[in-house]
C-alpha angles and dihedrals in degrees: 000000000000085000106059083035074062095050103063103074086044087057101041102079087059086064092044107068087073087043098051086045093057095041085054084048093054114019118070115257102267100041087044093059090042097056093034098050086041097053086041098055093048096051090042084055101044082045091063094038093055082045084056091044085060090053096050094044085049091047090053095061084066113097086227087059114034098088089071082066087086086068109045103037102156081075099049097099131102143057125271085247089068100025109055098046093044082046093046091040087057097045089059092040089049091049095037079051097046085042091058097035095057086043098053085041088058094042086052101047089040083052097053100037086054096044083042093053096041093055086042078068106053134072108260127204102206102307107344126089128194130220132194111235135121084225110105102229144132133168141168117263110207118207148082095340106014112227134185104229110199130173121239087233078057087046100056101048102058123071119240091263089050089043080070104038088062097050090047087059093037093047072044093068097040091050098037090056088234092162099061085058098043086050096055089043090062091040089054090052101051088053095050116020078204092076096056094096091044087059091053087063098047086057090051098055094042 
């Protein structure tokens, strides 16, 4: 019974991408992102910790463990035909997961360290910096101080009224916080594959 008790947070982000998608239909944006991140974070998080129910209950089936059984009864249950491979199928979900985690962690910090660096170059004007380049692109910089970082071929191929108009949504994103949900969006999915689409509409709603 305690096992299929543990398989229902493992199974619920598969319910949550149509979910996240009507919530975006019929919430506005900003309470949208916060009740799906948010949903997404906690089942992200009950989905590791059944993943790490299936470990104990496997560790208990070791002679050098199985004394601790006194003190967690309600998971001693189970055969060693059900137990081991649930507990060996969670241990390489758990270290695919911190493998990805701690990748995506590097990338991100690389990323903004380089995009960081590159702005600490240029001449800035209050919070925008402007960078040479024949690429049309622009993009908030969070950060100590925040910046709105925008490309001259950006620059030439908006009018003077739309000039502003992109530096009002990207102050938007800095203001607003958006990476931090954007970041434990990503994180989400890497912990449960089931929560990748559900990043895509956070992304969508930031």
């Amino acid at each position: 019974m305690i096992y299929l008790l543990l398989l229902v947070p493992i199974a619920l982000p598969l319910a949550m991408p149509p979910l996240a998608r009507r919530a975006l239909e019929r919430l506005t944006p900003t309470t949208a992102l916060w009740a799906v991140t948010g949903s997404a974070v906690v089942l992200a998080c009950c989905s590791l910790t059944a993943l790490g129910a299936f470990v104990l209950t496997g560790l208990l089936k070791v002679p050098l463990f199985a004394a601790f059984g006194e003190l967690v009864r309600p998971l001693r249950t189970g055969s060693n035909m059900i137990v081991v491979p649930a507990a060996a199928f969670s241990v390489g979900a758990l270290a695919v997961c911190a493998w990805t985690v701690g990748r995506t962690v590097l990338r991100q910090a690389r990323a903004f360290r380089t995009a960081t660096s590159e702005a600490d170059r240029r001449v800035t004007a209050g919070d925008l910096c402007v960078i040479d380049s024949p690429h049309p692109d622009a993009y908030a910089l969070p950060g100590r101080p925040h910046r709105i970082v925008v490309t001259t071929g950006m620059l030439r191929t908006l009018g003077p009224d739309e000039r502003e108009a992109l530096f009002a949504h990207e102050r938007a994103h800095n203001a607003g916080g958006h990476h931090y949900f954007l970041a434990l969006a990503e994180l989400a999915a890497h912990c449960h594959p089931g929560l990748s689409p559900v990043a895509g509409t956070i992304r969508l709603a930031v």
